[in-house]
PDB file of C-alpha atoms in Angstrom:
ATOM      1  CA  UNK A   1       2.309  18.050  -7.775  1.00 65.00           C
ATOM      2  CA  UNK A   2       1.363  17.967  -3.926  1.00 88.00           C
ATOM      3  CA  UNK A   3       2.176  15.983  -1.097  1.00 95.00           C
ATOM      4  CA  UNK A   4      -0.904  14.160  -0.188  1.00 97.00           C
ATOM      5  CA  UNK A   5      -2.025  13.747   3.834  1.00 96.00           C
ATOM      6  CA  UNK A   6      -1.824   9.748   4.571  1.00 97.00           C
ATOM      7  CA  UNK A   7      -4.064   7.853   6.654  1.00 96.00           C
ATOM      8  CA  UNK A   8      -3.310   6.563  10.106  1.00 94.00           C
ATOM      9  CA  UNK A   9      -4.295   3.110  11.654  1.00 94.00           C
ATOM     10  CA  UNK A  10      -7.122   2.746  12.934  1.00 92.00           C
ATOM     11  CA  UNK A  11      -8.220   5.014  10.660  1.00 95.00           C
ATOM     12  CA  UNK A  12     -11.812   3.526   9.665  1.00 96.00           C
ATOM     13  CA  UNK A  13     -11.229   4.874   6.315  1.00 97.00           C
ATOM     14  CA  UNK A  14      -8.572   2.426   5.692  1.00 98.00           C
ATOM     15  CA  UNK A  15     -10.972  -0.319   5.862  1.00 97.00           C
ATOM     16  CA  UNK A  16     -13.109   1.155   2.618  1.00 98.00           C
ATOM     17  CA  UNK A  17     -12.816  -0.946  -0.775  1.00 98.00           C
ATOM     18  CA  UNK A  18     -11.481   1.146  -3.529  1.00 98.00           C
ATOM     19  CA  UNK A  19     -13.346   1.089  -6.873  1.00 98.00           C
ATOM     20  CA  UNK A  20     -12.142  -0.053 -10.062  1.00 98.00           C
ATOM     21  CA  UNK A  21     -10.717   3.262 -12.588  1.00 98.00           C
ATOM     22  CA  UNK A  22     -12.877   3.634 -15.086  1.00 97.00           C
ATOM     23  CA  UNK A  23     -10.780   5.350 -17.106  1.00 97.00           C
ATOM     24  CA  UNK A  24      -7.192   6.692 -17.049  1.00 98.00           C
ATOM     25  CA  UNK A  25      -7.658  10.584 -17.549  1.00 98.00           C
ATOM     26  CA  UNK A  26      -5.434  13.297 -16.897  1.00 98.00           C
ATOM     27  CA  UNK A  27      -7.490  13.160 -13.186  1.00 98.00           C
ATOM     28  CA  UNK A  28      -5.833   9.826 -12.772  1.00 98.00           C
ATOM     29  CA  UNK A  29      -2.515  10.449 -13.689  1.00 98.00           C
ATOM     30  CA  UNK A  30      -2.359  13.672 -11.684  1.00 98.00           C
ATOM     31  CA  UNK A  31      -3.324  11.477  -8.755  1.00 98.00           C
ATOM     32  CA  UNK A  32      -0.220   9.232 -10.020  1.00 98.00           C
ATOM     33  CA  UNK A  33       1.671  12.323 -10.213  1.00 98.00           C
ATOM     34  CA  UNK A  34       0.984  13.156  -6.092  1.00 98.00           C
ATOM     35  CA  UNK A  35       1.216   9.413  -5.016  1.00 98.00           C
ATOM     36  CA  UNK A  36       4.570   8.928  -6.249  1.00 98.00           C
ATOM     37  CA  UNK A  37       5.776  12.241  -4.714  1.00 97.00           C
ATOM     38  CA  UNK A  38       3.976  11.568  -1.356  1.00 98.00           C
ATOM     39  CA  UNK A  39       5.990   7.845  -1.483  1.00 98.00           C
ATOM     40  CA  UNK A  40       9.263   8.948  -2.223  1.00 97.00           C
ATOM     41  CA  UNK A  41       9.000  11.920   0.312  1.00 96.00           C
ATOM     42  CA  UNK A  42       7.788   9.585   3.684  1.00 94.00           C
ATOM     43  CA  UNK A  43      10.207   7.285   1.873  1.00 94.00           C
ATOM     44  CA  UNK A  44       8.316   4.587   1.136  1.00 95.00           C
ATOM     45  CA  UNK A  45       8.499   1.389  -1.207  1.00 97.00           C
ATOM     46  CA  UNK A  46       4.822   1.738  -2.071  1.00 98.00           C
ATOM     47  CA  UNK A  47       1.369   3.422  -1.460  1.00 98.00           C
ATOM     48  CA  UNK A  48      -2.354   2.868  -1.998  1.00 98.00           C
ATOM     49  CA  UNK A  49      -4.687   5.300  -3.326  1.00 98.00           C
ATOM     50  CA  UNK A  50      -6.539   3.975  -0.321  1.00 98.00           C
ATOM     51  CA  UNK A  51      -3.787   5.240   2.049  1.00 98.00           C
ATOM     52  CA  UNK A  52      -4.722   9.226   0.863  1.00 98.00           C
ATOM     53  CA  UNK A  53      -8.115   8.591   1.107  1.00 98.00           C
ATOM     54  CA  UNK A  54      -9.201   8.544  -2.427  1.00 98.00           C
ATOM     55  CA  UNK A  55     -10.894   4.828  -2.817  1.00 98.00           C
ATOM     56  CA  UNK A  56      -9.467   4.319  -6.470  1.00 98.00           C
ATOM     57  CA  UNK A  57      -7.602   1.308  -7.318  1.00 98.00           C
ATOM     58  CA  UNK A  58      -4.155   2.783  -7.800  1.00 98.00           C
ATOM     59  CA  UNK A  59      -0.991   1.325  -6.783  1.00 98.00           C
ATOM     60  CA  UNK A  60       2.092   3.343  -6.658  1.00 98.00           C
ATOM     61  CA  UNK A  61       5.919   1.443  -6.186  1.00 98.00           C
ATOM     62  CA  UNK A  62       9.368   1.773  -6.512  1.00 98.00           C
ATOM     63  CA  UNK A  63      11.588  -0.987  -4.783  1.00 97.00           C
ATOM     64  CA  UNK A  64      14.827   0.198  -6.170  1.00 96.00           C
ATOM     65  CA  UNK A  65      17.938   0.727  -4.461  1.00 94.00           C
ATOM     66  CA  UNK A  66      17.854   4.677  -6.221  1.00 95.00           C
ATOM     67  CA  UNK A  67      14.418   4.715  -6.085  1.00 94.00           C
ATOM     68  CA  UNK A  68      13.762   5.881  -9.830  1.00 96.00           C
ATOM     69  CA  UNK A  69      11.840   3.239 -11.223  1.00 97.00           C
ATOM     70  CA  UNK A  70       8.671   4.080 -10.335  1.00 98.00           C
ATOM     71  CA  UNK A  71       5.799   1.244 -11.192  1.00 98.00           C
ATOM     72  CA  UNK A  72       2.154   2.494 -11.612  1.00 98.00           C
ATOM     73  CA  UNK A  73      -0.694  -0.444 -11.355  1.00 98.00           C
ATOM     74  CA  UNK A  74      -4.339   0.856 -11.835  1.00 98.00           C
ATOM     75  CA  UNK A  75      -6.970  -1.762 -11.409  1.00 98.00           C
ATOM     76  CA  UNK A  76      -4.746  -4.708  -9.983  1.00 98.00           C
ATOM     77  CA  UNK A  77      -5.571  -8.163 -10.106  1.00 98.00           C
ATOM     78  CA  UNK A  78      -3.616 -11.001  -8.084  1.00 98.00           C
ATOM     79  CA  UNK A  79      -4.133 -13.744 -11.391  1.00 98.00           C
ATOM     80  CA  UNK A  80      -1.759 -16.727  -9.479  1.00 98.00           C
ATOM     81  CA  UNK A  81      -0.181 -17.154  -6.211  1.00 98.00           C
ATOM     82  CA  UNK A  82       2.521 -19.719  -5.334  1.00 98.00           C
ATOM     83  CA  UNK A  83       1.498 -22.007  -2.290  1.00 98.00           C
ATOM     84  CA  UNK A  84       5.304 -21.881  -1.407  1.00 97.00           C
ATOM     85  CA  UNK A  85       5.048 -19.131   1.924  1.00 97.00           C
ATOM     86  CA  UNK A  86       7.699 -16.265   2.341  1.00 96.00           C
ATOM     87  CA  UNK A  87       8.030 -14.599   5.821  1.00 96.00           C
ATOM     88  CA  UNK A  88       9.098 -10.693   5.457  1.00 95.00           C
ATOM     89  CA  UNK A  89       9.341  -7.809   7.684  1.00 96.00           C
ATOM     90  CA  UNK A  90       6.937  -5.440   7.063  1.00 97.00           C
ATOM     91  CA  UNK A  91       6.112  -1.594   7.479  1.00 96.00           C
ATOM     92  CA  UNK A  92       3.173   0.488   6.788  1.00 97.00           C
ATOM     93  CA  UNK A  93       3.300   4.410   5.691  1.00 97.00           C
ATOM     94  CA  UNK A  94      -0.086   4.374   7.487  1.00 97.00           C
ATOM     95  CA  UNK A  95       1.594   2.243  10.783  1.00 96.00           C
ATOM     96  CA  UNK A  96       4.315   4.402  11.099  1.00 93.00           C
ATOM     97  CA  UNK A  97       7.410   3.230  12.963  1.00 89.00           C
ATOM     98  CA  UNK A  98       6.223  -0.294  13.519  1.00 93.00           C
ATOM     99  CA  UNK A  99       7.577  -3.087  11.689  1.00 95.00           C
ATOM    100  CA  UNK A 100       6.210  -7.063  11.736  1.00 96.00           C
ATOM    101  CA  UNK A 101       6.606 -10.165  10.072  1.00 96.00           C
ATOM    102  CA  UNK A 102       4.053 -11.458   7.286  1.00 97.00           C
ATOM    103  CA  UNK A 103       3.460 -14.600   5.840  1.00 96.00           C
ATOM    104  CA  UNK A 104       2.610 -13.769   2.528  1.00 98.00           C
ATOM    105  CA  UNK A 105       2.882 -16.111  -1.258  1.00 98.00           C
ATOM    106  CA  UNK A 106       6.261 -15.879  -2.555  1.00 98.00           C
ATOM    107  CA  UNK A 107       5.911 -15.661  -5.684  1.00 98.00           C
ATOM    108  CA  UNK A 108       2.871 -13.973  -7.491  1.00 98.00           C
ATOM    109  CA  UNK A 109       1.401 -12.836 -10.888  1.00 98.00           C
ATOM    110  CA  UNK A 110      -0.831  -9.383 -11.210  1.00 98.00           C
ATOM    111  CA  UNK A 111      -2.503  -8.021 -13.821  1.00 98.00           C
ATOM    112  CA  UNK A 112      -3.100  -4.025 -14.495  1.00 98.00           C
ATOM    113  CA  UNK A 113      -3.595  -1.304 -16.288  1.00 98.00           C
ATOM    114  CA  UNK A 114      -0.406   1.177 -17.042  1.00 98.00           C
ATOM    115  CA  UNK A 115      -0.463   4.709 -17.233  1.00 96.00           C
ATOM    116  CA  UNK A 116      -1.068   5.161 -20.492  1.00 96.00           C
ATOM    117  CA  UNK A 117      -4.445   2.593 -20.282  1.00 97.00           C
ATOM    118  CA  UNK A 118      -2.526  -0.567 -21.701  1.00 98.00           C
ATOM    119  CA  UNK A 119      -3.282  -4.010 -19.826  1.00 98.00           C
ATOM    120  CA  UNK A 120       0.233  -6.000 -18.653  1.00 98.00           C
ATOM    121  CA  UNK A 121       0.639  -8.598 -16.668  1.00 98.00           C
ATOM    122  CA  UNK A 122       3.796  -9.152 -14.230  1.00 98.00           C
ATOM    123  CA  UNK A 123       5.529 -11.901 -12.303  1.00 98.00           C
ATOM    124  CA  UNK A 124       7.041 -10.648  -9.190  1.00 98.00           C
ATOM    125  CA  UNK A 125       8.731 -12.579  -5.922  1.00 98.00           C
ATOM    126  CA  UNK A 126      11.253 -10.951  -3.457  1.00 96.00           C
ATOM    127  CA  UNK A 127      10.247  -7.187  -2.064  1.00 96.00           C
ATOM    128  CA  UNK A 128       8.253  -6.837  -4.975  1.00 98.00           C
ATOM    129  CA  UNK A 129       5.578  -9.587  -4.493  1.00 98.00           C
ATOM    130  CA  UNK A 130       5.933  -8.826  -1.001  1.00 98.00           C
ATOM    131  CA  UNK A 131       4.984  -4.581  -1.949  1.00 98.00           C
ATOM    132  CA  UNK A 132       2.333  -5.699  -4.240  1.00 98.00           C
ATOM    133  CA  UNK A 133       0.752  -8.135  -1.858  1.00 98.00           C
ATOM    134  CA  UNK A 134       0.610  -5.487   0.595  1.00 98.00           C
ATOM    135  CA  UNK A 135      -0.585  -1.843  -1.430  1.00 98.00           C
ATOM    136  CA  UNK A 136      -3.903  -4.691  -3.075  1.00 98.00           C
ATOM    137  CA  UNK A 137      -4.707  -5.331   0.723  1.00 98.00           C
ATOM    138  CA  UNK A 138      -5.172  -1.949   1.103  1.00 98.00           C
ATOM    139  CA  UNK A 139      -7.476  -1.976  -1.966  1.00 98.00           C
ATOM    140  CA  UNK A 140      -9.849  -3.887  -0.027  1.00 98.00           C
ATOM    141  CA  UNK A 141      -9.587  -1.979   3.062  1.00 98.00           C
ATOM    142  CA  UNK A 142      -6.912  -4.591   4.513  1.00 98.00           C
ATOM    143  CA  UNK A 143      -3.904  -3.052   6.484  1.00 97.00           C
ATOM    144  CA  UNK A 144      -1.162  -5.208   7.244  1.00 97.00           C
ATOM    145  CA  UNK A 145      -1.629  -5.598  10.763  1.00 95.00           C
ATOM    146  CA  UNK A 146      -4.735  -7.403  10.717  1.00 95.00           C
ATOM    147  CA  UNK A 147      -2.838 -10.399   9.816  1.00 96.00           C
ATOM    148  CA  UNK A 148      -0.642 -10.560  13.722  1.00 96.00           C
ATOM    149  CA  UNK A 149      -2.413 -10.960  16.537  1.00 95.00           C
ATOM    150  CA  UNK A 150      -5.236  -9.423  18.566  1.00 95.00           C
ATOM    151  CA  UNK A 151      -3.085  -8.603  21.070  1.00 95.00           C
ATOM    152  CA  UNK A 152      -0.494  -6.662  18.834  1.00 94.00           C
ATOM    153  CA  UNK A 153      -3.157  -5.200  16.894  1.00 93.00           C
ATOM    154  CA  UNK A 154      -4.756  -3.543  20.111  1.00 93.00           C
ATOM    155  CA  UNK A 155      -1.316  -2.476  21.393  1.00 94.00           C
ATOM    156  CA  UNK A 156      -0.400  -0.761  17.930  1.00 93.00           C
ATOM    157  CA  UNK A 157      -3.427   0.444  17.722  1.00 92.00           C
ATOM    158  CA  UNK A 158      -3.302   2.343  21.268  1.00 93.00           C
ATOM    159  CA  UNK A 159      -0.125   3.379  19.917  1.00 92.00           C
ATOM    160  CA  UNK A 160      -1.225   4.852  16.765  1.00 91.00           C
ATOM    161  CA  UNK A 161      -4.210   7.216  18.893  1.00 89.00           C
ATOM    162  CA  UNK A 162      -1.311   7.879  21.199  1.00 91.00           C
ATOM    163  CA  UNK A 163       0.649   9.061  18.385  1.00 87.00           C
ATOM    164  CA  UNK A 164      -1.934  11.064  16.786  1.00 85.00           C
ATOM    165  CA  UNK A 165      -3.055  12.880  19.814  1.00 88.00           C
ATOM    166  CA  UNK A 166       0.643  13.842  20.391  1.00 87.00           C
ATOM    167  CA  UNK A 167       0.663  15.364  17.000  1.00 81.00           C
ATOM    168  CA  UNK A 168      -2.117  17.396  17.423  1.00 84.00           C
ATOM    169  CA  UNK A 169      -1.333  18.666  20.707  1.00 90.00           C
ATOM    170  CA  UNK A 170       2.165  19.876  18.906  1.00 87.00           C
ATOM    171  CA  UNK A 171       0.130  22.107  16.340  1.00 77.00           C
TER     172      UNK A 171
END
């Protein structure tokens, strides 16, 4: 297992559309394998293939309180949305450090594929619809910021290059 490098906004390769899994291999679940160790080490509640730049559709989260419950979704599918709106404070491994509120469905159904290559279908609401909503946006090359403003987008954006430049000038 390794801890894979994750993408920073504005990153333009956050903004690619992963492709369905054709088939889950021992490739795929090694990739499973590193997700779930690069979450749990940032911490985070959930990550995108997209996130690590490889433009798979795999879904890695764990919203438990010990954080050993790890869910796996490979080719997710939103199937029903509630029109009922919940607002939630969101973060971003790839935003780090900046946190805003979304309007996103409350409750939601997805369908998948597990692991192991079986179909399932789940209802989530709470932190879990919320986490889902969020890693399928990355999917399609949507990061959670696009949905505030121009204006905060620009500013977190500026932050972000900021951020990264300070990085590298540390190494």
């Amino acid at each position: 297992m390794a801890l894979l490098p994750v993408l920073c906004y504005p990153d333009p390769r956050l903004h690619k559309r992963a492709k369905p899994v054709v088939k889950v291999d021992e490739r795929i679940k090694a990739i499973v394998k590193d997700m779930a160790e690069t979450m749990y080490d940032a911490p985070g509640v959930g990550l995108a293939a997209t996130q690590v730049d490889i433009h798979e559709q795999i879904i890695v989260i764990d919203v438990s309180d010990e954080q050993n419950e790890l869910m796996v979704f490979i080719n997710p599918e939103l199937v029903w949305a509630s029109e009922e709106k919940k607002s939630w404070r969101e973060g971003c491994l790839s935003v780090p450090e900046y946190y805003d509120e979304v309007d996103r469905p409350a409750n939601i159904r997805v369908k998948a594929i597990d692991l192991h290559g079986k179909p399932f279908e789940i209802e989530a609401d709470g932190l879990l619809a919320v986490c889902l909503q969020h890693e399928m946006d990355h999917l399609q090359g949507k990061v959670f910021v696009e949905y505030l403003s121009l204006l905060k987008r620009n500013r977190i954006s500026l932050k972000m290059k900021k951020r990264a430049k300070e990085l590298a000038e540390q190494r």
